[in-house]
Coordinates of C-alpha atoms and ligand atoms in Angstrom, one line a residue:
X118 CA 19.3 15.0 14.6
X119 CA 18.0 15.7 10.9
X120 CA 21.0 18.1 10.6
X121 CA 23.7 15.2 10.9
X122 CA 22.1 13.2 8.3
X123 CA 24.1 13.0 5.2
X124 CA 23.3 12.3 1.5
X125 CA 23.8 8.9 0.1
X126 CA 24.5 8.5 -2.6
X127 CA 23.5 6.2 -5.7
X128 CA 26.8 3.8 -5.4
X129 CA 26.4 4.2 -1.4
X130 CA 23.1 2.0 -1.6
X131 CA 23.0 0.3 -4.7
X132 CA 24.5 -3.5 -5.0
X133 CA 27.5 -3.6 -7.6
X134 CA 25.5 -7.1 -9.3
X135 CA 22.2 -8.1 -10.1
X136 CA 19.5 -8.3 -7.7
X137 CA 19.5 -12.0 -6.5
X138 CA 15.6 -13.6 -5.5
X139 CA 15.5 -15.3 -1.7
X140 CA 14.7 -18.9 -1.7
X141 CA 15.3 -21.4 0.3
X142 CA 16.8 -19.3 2.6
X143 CA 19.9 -17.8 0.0
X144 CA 19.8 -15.3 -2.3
X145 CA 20.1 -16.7 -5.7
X146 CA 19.7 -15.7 -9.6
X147 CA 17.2 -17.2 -11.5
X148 CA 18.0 -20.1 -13.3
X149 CA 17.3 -19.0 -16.7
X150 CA 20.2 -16.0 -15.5
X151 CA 17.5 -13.4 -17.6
X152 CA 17.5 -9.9 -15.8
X153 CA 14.9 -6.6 -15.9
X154 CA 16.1 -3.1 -15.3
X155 CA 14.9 -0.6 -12.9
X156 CA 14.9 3.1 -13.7
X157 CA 15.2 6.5 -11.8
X158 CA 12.3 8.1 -12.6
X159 CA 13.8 11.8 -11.2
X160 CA 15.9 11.0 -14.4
X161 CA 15.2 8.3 -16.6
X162 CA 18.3 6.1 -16.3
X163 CA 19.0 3.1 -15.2
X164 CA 19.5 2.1 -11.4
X165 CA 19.4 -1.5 -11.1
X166 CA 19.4 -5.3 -12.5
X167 CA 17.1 -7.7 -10.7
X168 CA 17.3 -11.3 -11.6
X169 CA 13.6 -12.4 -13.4
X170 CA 11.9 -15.3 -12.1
X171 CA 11.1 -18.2 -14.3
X172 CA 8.3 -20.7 -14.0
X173 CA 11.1 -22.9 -12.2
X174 CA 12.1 -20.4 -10.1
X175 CA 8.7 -19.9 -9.0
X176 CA 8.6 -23.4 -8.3
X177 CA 11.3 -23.9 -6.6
X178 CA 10.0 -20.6 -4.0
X179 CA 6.3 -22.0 -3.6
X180 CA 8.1 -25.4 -2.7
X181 CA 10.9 -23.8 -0.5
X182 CA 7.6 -22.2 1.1
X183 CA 5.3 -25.2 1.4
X184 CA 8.8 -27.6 2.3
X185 CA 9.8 -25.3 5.3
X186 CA 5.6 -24.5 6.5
X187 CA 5.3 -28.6 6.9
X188 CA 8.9 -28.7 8.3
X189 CA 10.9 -26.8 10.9
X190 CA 8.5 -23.8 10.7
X191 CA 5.6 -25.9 12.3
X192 CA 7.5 -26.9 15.6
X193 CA 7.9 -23.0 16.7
X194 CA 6.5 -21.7 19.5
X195 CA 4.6 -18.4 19.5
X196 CA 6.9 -16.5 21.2
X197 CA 10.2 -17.6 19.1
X198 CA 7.7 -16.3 16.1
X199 CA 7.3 -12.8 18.0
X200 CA 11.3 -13.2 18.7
X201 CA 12.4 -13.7 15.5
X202 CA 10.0 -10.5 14.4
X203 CA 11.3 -8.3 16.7
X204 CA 14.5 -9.2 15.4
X205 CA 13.9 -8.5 12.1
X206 CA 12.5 -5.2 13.6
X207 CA 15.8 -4.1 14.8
X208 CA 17.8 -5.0 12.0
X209 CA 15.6 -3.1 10.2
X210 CA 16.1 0.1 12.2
X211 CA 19.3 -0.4 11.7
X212 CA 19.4 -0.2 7.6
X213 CA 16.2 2.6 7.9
X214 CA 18.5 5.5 6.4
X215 CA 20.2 3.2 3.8
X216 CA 16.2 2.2 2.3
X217 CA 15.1 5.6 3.0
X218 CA 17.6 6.1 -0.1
X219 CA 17.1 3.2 -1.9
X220 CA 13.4 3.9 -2.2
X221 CA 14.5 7.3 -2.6
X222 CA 16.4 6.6 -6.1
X223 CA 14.0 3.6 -7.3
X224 CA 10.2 5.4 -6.1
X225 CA 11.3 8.7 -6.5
X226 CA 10.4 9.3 -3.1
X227 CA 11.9 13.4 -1.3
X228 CA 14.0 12.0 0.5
X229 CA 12.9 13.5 4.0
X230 CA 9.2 11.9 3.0
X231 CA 11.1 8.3 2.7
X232 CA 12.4 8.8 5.5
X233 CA 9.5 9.7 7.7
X234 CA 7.8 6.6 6.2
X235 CA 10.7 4.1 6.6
X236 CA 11.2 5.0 10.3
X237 CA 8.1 3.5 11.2
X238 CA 8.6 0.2 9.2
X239 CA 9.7 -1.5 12.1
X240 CA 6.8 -1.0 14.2
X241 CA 4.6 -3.3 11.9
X242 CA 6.6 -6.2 13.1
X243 CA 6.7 -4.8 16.3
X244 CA 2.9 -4.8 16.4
X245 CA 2.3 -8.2 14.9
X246 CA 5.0 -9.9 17.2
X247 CA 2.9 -8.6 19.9
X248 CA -0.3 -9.5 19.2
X249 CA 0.3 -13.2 18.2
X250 CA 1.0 -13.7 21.7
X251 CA -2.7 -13.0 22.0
X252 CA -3.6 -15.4 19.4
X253 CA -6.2 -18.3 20.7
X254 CA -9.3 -20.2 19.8
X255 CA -12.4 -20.4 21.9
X256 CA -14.5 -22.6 24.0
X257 CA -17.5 -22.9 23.4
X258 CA -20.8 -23.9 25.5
X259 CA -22.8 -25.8 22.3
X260 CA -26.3 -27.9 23.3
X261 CA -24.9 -31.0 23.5
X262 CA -24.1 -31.8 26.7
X263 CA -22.1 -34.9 25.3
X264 CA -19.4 -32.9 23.7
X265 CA -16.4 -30.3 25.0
X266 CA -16.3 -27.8 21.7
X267 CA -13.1 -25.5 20.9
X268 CA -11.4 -23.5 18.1
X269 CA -8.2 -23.2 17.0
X270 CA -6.6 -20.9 15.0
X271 CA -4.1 -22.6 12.8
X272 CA -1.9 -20.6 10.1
X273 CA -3.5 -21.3 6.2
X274 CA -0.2 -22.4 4.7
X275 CA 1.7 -20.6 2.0
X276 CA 0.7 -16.4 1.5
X277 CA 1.7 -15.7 -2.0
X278 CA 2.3 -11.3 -1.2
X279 CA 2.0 -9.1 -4.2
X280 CA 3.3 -5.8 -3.8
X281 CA 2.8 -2.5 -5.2
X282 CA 4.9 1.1 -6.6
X283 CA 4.0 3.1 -3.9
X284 CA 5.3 2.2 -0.7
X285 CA 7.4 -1.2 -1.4
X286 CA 8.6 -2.1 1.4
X287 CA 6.1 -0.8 3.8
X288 CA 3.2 -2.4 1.8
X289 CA 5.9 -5.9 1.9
X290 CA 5.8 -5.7 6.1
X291 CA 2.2 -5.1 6.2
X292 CA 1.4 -8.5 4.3
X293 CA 4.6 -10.4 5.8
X294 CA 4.5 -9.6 9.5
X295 CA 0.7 -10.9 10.4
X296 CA 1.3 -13.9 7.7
X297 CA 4.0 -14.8 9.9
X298 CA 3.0 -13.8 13.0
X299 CA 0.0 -16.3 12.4
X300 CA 2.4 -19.1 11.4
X301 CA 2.6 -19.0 8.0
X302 CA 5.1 -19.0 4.7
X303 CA 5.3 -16.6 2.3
X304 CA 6.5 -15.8 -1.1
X305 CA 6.7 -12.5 -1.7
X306 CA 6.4 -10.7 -5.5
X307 CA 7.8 -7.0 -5.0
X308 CA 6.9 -4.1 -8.2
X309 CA 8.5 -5.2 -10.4
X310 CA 9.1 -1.1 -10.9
X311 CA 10.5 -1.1 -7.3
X312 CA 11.9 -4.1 -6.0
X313 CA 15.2 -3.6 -4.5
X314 CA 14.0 -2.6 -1.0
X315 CA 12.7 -5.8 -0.2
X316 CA 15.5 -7.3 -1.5
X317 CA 17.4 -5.7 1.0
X318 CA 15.0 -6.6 3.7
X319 CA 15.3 -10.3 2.2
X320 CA 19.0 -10.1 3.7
X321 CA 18.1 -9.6 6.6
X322 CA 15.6 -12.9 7.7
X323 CA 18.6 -15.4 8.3
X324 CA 19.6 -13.1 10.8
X325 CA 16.8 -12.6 12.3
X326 CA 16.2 -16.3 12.9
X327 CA 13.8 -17.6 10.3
X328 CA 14.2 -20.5 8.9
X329 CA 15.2 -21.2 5.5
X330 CA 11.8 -21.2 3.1
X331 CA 10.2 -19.5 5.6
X332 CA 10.3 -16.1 3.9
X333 CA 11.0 -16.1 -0.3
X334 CA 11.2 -13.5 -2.8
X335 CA 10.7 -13.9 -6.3
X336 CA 10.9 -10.6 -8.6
X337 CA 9.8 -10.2 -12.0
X338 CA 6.1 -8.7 -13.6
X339 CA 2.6 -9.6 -12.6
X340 CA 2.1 -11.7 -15.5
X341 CA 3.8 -14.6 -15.5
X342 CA 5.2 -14.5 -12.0
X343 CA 2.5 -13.2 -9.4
X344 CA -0.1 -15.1 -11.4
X345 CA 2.0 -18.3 -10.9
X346 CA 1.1 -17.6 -7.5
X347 CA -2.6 -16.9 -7.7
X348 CA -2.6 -20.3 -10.0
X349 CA -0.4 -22.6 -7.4
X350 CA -2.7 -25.0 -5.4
X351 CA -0.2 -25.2 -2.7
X352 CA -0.4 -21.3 -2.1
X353 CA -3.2 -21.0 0.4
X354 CA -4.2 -17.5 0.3
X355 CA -3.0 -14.5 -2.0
X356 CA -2.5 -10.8 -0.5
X357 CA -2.5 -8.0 -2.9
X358 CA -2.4 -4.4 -3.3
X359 CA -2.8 -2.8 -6.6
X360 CA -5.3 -1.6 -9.1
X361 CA -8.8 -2.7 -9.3
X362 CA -8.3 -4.4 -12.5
X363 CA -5.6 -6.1 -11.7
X364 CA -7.5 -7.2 -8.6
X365 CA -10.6 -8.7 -10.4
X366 CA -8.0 -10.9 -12.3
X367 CA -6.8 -12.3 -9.4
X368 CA -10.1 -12.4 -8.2
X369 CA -10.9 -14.9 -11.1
X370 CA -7.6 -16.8 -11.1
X371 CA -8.2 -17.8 -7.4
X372 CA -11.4 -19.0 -8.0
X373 CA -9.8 -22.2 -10.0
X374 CA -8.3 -23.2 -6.4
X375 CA -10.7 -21.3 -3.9
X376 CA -8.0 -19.3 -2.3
X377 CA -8.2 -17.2 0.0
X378 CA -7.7 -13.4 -0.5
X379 CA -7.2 -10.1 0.8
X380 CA -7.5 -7.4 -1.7
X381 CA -6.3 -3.8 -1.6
X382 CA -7.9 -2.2 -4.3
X383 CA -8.4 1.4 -5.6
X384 CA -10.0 4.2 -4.2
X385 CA -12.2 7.6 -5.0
X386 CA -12.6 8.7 -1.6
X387 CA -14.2 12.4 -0.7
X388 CA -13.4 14.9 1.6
X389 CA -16.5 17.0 2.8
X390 CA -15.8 20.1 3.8
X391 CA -18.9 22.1 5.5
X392 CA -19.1 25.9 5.9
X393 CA -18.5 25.3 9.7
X394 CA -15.2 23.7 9.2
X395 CA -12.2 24.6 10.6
X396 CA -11.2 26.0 7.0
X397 CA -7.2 26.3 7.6
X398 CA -6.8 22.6 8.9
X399 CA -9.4 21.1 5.3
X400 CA -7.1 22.9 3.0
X401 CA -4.0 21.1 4.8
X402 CA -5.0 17.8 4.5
X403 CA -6.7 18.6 1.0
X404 CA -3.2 19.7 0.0
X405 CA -1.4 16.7 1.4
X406 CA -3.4 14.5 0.0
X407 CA -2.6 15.7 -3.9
X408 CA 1.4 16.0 -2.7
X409 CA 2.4 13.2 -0.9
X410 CA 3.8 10.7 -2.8
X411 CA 2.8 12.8 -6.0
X412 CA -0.5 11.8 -5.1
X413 CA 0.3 7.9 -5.4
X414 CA -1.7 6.8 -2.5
X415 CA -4.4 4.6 -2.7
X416 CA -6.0 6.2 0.5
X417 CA -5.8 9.8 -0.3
X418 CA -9.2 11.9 -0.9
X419 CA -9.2 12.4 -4.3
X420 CA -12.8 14.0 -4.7
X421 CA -12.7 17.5 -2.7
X422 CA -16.5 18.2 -1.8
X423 CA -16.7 21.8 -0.8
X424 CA -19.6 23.1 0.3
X425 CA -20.8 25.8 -2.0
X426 CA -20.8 29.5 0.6
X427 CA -16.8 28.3 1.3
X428 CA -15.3 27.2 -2.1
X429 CA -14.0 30.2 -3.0
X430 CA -12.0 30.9 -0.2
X431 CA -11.0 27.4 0.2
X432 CA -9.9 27.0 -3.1
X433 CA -8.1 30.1 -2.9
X434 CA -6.0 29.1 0.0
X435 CA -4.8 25.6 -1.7
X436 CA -4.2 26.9 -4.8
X437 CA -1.4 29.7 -2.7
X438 CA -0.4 26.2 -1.0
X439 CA 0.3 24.9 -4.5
X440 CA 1.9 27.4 -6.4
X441 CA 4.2 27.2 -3.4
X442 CA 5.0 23.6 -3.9
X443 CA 8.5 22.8 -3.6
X444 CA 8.7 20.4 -6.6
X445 CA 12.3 18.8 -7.2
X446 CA 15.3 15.9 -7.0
X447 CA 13.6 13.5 -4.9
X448 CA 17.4 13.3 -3.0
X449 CA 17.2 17.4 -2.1
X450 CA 16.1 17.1 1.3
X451 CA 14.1 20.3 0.5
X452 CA 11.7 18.5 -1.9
X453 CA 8.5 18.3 -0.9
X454 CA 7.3 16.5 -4.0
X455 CA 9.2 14.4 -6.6
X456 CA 8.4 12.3 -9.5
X457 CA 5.5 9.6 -10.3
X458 CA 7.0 6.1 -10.3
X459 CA 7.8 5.6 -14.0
X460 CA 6.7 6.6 -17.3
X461 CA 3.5 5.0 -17.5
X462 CA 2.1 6.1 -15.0
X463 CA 3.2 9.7 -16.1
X464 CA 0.9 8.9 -19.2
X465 CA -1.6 7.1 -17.2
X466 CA -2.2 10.8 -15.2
X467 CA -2.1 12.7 -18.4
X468 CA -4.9 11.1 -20.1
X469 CA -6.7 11.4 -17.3
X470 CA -6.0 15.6 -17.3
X471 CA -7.1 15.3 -21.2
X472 CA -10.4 13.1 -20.3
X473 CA -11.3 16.5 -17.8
X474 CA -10.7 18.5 -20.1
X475 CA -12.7 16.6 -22.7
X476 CA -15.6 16.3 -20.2
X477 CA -15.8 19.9 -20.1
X478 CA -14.1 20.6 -16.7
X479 CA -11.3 23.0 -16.4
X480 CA -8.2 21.2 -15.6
X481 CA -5.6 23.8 -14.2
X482 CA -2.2 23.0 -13.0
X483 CA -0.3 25.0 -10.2
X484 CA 3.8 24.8 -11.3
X485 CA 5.1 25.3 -14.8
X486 CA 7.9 22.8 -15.6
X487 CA 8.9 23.7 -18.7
X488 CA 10.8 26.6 -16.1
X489 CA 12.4 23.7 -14.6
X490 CA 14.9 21.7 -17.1
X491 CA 16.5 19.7 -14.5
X492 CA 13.8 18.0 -13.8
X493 CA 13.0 17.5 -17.9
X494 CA 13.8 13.9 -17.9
X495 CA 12.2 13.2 -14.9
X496 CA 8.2 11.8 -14.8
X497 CA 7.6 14.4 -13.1
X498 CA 3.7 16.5 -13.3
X499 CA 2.5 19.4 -11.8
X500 CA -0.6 19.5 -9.0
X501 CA -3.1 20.0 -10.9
X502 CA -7.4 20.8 -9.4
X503 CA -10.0 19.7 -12.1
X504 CA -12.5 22.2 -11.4
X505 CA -16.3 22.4 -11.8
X506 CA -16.7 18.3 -12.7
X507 CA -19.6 16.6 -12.0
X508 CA -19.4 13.4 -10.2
X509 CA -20.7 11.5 -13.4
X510 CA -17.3 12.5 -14.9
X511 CA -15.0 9.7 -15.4
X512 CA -12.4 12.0 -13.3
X513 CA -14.9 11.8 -11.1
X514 CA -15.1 7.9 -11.0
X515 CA -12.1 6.3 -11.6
X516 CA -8.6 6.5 -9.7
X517 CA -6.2 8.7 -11.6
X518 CA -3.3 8.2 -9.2
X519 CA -1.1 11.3 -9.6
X520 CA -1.1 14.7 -8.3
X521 CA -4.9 15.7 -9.0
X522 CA -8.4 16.6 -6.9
X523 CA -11.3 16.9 -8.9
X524 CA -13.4 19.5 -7.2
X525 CA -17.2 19.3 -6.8
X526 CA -19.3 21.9 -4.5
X527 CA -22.4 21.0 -2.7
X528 CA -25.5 22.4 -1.2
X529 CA -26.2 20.9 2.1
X530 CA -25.3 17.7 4.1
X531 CA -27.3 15.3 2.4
X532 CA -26.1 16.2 -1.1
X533 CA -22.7 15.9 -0.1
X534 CA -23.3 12.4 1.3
X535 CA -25.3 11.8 -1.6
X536 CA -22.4 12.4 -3.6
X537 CA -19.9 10.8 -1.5
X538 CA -21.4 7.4 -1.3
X539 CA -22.1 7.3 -5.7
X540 CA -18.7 5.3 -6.3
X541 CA -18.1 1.9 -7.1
X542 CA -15.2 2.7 -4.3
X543 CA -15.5 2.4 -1.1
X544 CA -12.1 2.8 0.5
X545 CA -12.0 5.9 2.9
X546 CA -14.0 9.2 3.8
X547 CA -13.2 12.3 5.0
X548 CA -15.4 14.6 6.8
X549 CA -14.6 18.4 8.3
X550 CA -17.3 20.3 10.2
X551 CA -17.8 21.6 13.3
X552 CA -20.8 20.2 14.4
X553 CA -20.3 17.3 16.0
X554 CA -23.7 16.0 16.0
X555 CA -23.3 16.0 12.0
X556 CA -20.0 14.5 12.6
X557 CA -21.4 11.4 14.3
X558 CA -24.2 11.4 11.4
X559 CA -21.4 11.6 9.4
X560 CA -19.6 8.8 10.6
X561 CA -22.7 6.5 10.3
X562 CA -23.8 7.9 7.2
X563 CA -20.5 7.6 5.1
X564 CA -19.9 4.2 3.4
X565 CA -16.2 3.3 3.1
X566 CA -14.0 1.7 4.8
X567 CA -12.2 4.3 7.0
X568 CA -13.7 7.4 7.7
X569 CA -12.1 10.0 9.4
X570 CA -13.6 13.4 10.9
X571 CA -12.1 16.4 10.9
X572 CA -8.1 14.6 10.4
X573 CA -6.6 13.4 6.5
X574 CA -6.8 9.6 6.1
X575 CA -4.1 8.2 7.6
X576 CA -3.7 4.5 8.4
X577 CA -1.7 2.8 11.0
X578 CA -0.2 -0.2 12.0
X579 CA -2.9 -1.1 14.8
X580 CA -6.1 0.1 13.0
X581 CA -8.0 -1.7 9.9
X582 CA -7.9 -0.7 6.7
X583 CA -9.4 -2.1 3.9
X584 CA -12.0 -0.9 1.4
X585 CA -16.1 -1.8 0.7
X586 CA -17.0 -2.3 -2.9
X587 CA -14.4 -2.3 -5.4
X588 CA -11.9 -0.9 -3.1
X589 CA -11.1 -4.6 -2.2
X590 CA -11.6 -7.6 0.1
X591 CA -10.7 -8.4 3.8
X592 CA -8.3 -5.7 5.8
X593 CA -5.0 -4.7 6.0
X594 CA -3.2 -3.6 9.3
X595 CA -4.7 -4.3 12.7
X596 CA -5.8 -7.7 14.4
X597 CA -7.6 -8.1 11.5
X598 CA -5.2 -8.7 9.3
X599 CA -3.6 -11.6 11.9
X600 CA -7.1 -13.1 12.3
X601 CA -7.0 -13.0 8.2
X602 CA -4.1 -14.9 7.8
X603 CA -5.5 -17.5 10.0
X604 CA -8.3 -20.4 9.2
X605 CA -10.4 -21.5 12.4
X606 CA -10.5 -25.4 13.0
X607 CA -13.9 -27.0 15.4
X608 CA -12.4 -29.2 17.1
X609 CA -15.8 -31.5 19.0
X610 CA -14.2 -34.2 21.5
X611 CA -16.9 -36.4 22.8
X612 CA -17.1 -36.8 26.6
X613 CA -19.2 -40.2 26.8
Ligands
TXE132 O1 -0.7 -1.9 -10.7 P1 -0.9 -3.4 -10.7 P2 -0.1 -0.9 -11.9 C1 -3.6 1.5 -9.0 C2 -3.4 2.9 -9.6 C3 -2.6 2.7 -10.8 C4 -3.2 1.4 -11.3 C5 -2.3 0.6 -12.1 O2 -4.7 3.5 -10.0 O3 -2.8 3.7 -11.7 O4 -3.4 0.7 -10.1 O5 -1.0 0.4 -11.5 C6 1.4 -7.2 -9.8 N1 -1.2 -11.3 -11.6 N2 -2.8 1.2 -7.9 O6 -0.4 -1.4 -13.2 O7 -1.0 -4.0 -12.1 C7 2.4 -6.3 -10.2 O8 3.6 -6.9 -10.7 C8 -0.5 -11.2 -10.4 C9 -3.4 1.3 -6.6 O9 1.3 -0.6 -11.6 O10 -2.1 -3.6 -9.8 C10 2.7 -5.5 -9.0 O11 3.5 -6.3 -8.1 N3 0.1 -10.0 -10.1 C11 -2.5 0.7 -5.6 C12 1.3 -5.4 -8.3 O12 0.6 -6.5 -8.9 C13 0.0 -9.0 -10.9 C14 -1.1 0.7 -5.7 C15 0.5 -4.1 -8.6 O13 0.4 -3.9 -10.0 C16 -0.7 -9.1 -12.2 C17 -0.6 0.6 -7.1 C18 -1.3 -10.4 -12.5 N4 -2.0 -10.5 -13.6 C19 -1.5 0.9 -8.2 N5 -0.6 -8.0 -12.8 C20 -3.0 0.8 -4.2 N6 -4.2 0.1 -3.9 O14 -2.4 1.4 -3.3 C21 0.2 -7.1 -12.1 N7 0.6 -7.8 -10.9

C-alpha cells in the first residue's frame, strides 16, 4: 500500500493564487486585498499567499456566523448535522494524501508522520456525528410536586476556533466537529504560520451540505484578527490552543463579554520511570516524545524522571536511539524528524538550550548539523537531553517546545511524585513501573490531566484531554468537548 504512494510535489498541492478566507459560504479575498506569506521552514522560501483579514472582514465572518446560526442552521435536525459531518468525513479521506503534503511543505512535517496523523482526521467527525445523536437534556424529579422540570441542551451560538503550528488541521476538526455537532457556528482563525490546510478543508463544507455561514474562515495573526474574536459580543464562546501566555490574554479579553472558553494551554508533563520498569518500552516513548513533531507537542513528557539505580543505562539506550535519528527533508519518506515550524521558534528553542546551560546543566545534543548542508537553511535543531537540572530550573518549568528532555533522577516514589506534581502545568503524566499497586497509587497520586501508565501520552478522539492549572481550561476530544460546546436551559412548566 505505502509502496504505491508517490511524491507530491510543491506545484501538485499548492493553489496557483492567494489563499481566499470562507465566508458566507464562498471563498473570498479580503477586502482590503493585503496578503501574508507562508514559508517552508525545511528551506526558508516562500510557499504560499493567504489573503489577511481586516476588521471588516472579520465582520462580515462573525455576522455570516451569527446570520446563518439564527437562520437556516437552527431548523436542522440532529441527524442532517451527523449527515452533513460524515460527509465532510469522506471528502476528507478523499484529499488525506494531498494535506498529508500540504502540511508536509507548510509544518515541516516527514511526510510518512503527516500522513499517519491526517489519516485519522476523519474519525473526529466521525465521532462527533455519532455522538450528537446521543445529545439530550434530563428530567428531573425536583420537590415541588406542582412542577414537571427538564433540561435542554441548546448549542451557545457562534465558536470563535483559534488554531495552532503544530497539527493545523487536526487541532481545526477537534474544535469544529463537537461545535457543530452541538449546533453551533463557527469562525475559524488557522496559524497564521500554517493555514492552507484548513483552507483546503474550507472547500470542502458546501459539499458536504452546510449551509452558507455555517462554517467561516478568516486568516491572518492573533493580534488583530483572533482577538477580534475574543472581543465580539456575538461570539459566544472562544476555543483555543496555544501558549500559556497567549491564553491568559484571551483569558482577560473574554472577561469584557463573559465568554465562554476552552483553553489548550502548555504543558511540562513527566515521565517516571521506576527501576522495575519495563526499561526497553520507557526509552521508546521517552524518545518519541523529543522526535515527533521535533518535539512540537503540547502533550509530550518533557521532564524524564529516572529513577536513580536505572539512569545510566536508560540514558545510555536513548542517547544510541538518538544519534540514530534519521534527521532530514520533511518530503523524504525516510525522515523521521524534520524542521521546527519557522524561525522563531528555532530561536525560541535555542535560548532555551543557552538558559540550561546558563543554569549550570549540561545541555548535549545528539546530531551534528553543520555535517548536513542541505538542511542549512532549514529551522532545523538537533535532539538535544539537558542533563543533571534541577526542577527549579527554568528548563525545568517552562515549555521549550522543540526537540529537548530535561533529565532529572529520583530516589524513591514519593520524590518522584513530589517532583512531578511542582509545576504550574498540569497537562499530562506518565508513569512506567511494574508494580501495579504503585501504578494505581500512581494514577491517583499524579495531578494532570491525562495520566497514562506504562504507554507515551497519546490522545484520541473519544477520550478527554485537557490540562489542570495553567495547562488550560475545559477539555478537548471526547463527550466532553460536545457537552462543552453546549449551554444547559431549565425549562419548569407548571402543572396546576
Ligand atoms: O503561539 P500562540 P506561538 C506554545 C509553545 C510555543 C508557544 C508560543 O510553547 O513555544 O506556545 O507559540 C493565535 N488573540 N504552544 O506564539 O501565540 C495565533 O495567531 C487571539 C503550545 O506560535 O499561542 C495562533 O492562531 N489569538 C501549543 C494561535 O493563537 C491569538 C501549540 C496560537 O498562537 C493571539 C502552539 C491573540 N492575542 C504553541 N495571539 C499547544 N498547546 O499545543 C496569538 N493568537
Amino acid at each position: 500500500m505505502t509502496a504505491e504512494l508517490k511524491t507530491m510535489k510543491r506545484e501538485d498541492v499548492l493553489r496557483s493564487g492567494p489563499y481566499p478566507m470562507l465566508i458566507g459560504g464562498k471563498e473570498v479575498p479580503s477586502i482590503s486585498g493585503k496578503t501574508f506569506a507562508t514559508f517552508d521552514p525545511s528551506n526558508g522560501r516562500k510557499l504560499a499567499d493567504v489573503y489577511e483579514a481586516g476588521p471588516e472582514d472579520v465582520e462580515r465572518a462573525v455576522a455570516a456566523a451569527h446570520g446563518a446560526f439564527h437562520g437556516p442552521w437552527r431548523g436542522v435536525l440532529p441527524r442532517d448535522r451527523s449527515r452533513m459531518l460524515l460527509e465532510l468525513a469522506r471528502l476528507l479521506e478523499s484529499r488525506v494524501e494531498a494535506l498529508s503534503w500540504l502540511e508536509c511543505y507548510d509544518a515541516g512535517k516527514p511526510i510518512a508522520a503527516s500522513r499517519a496523523w491526517l489519516a485519522g482526521a476523519p474519525s473526529t467527525l466521525e465521532y462527533y456525528a455519532g455522538i450528537l445523536l446521543g445529545l439530550a437534556g434530563e428530567t428531573l424529579e425536583v420537590s415541588d410536586r406542582t412542577l414537571l422540570d427538564f433540561t435542554m441542551r441548546e448549542p451557545l451560538g457562534v465558536c470563535g476556533l483559534i488554531v495552532p503550528w503544530n497539527f493545523p488541521l487536526s487541532i481545526a476538526l477537534l474544535k469544529m466537529a463537537p461545535a457543530l455537532a452541538a449546533g453551533n457556528c463557527v469562525v475559524v482563525k488557522p496559524s497564521e504560520v500554517t493555514p492552507l490546510s484548513t483552507v483546503e478543508l474550507g472547500s470542502l463544507i458546501a459539499e458536504a451540505g452546510f449551509p452558507p455561514g455555517v462554517v467561516n474562515i478568516v486568516n491572518g495573526p492573533g493580534d488583530p484578527v483572533g482577538m477580534a474574536l475574543v472581543r465580539d459580543p456575538r461570539v459566544a464562546k472562544v476555543s483555543f490552543t496555544g501558549g500559556t501566555a497567549t491564553g491568559k490574554t484571551i483569558f482577560r479579553e473574554a472577561a469584557a463579554t463573559v465568554k465562554r472558553l476552552t483553553l489548550e494551554l502548555g504543558g511540562k508533563s513527566a515521565s517516571l520511570v521506576f527501576a522495575d520498569a519495563n526499561l526497553d518500552k520507557a526509552v521508546g516513548v521517552a524518545y518519541t516524545d523529543m522526535v515527533r513533531n521535533s518535539g512540537q507537542v503540547c502533550g509530550a513528557c518533557t521532564r524524564l524522571l529516572l529513577e536513580e539505580s536505572i539512569a545510566d543505562a536508560f540514558l545510555e539506550a536513548l542517547e544510541a536511539k538518538l544519534r540514530a535519528l534519521r534527521i532530514g527533508l520533511p518530503g523524504d519518506p525516510a525522515t523521521e524528524m524534520g524542521p521546527l515550524v519557522s524561525p522563531t521558534q528555532l530561536a525560541r528553542v535555542g535560548d532555551y538550550l543557552r538558559i540550561g546551560g546558563d543554569e549550570g546543566a549540561r545541555v548535549q545534543s545528539y546530531s551534528d548539523l553543520r555535517a548536513r548542508p542541505e538542511l542549512a537553511e532549514g529551522c532545523y535543531m538537533a535532539p538535544t537531553l539537558i542533563h543533571d537540572a534541577t526542577n527549579a530550573m527554568r528548563v525545568a518549568r517552562e515549555e521549550i517546545f522543540g526537540p529537548v528532555l530535561t533529565v532529572m533522577r529520583f530516589k524513591g516514589e514519593d520524590e518522584a511524585v513530589r517532583i512531578a506534581n511542582d509545576s504550574r502545568y498540569g497537562l499530562a503524566a506518565c508513569a512506567f513501573t511494574g508494580d501495579a499497586s504503585r501504578a494505581m497509587r500512581l494514577a491517583r497520586a499524579l495531578s494532570a490531566g491525562t495520566v497514562c501508565i506504562n504507554t507515551g501520552v497519546r490522545s484520541s478522539v473519544d477520550a478527554p484531554f485537557g490540562g489542570f492549572r495553567e495547562s488550560g481550561v475545559g477539555k478537548e476530544r471526547g463527550r466532553e468537548a460536545l457537552l462543552d460546546d453546549t449551554q444547559v436551559k431549565n425549562v419548569r412548566f407548571g402543572l396546576n
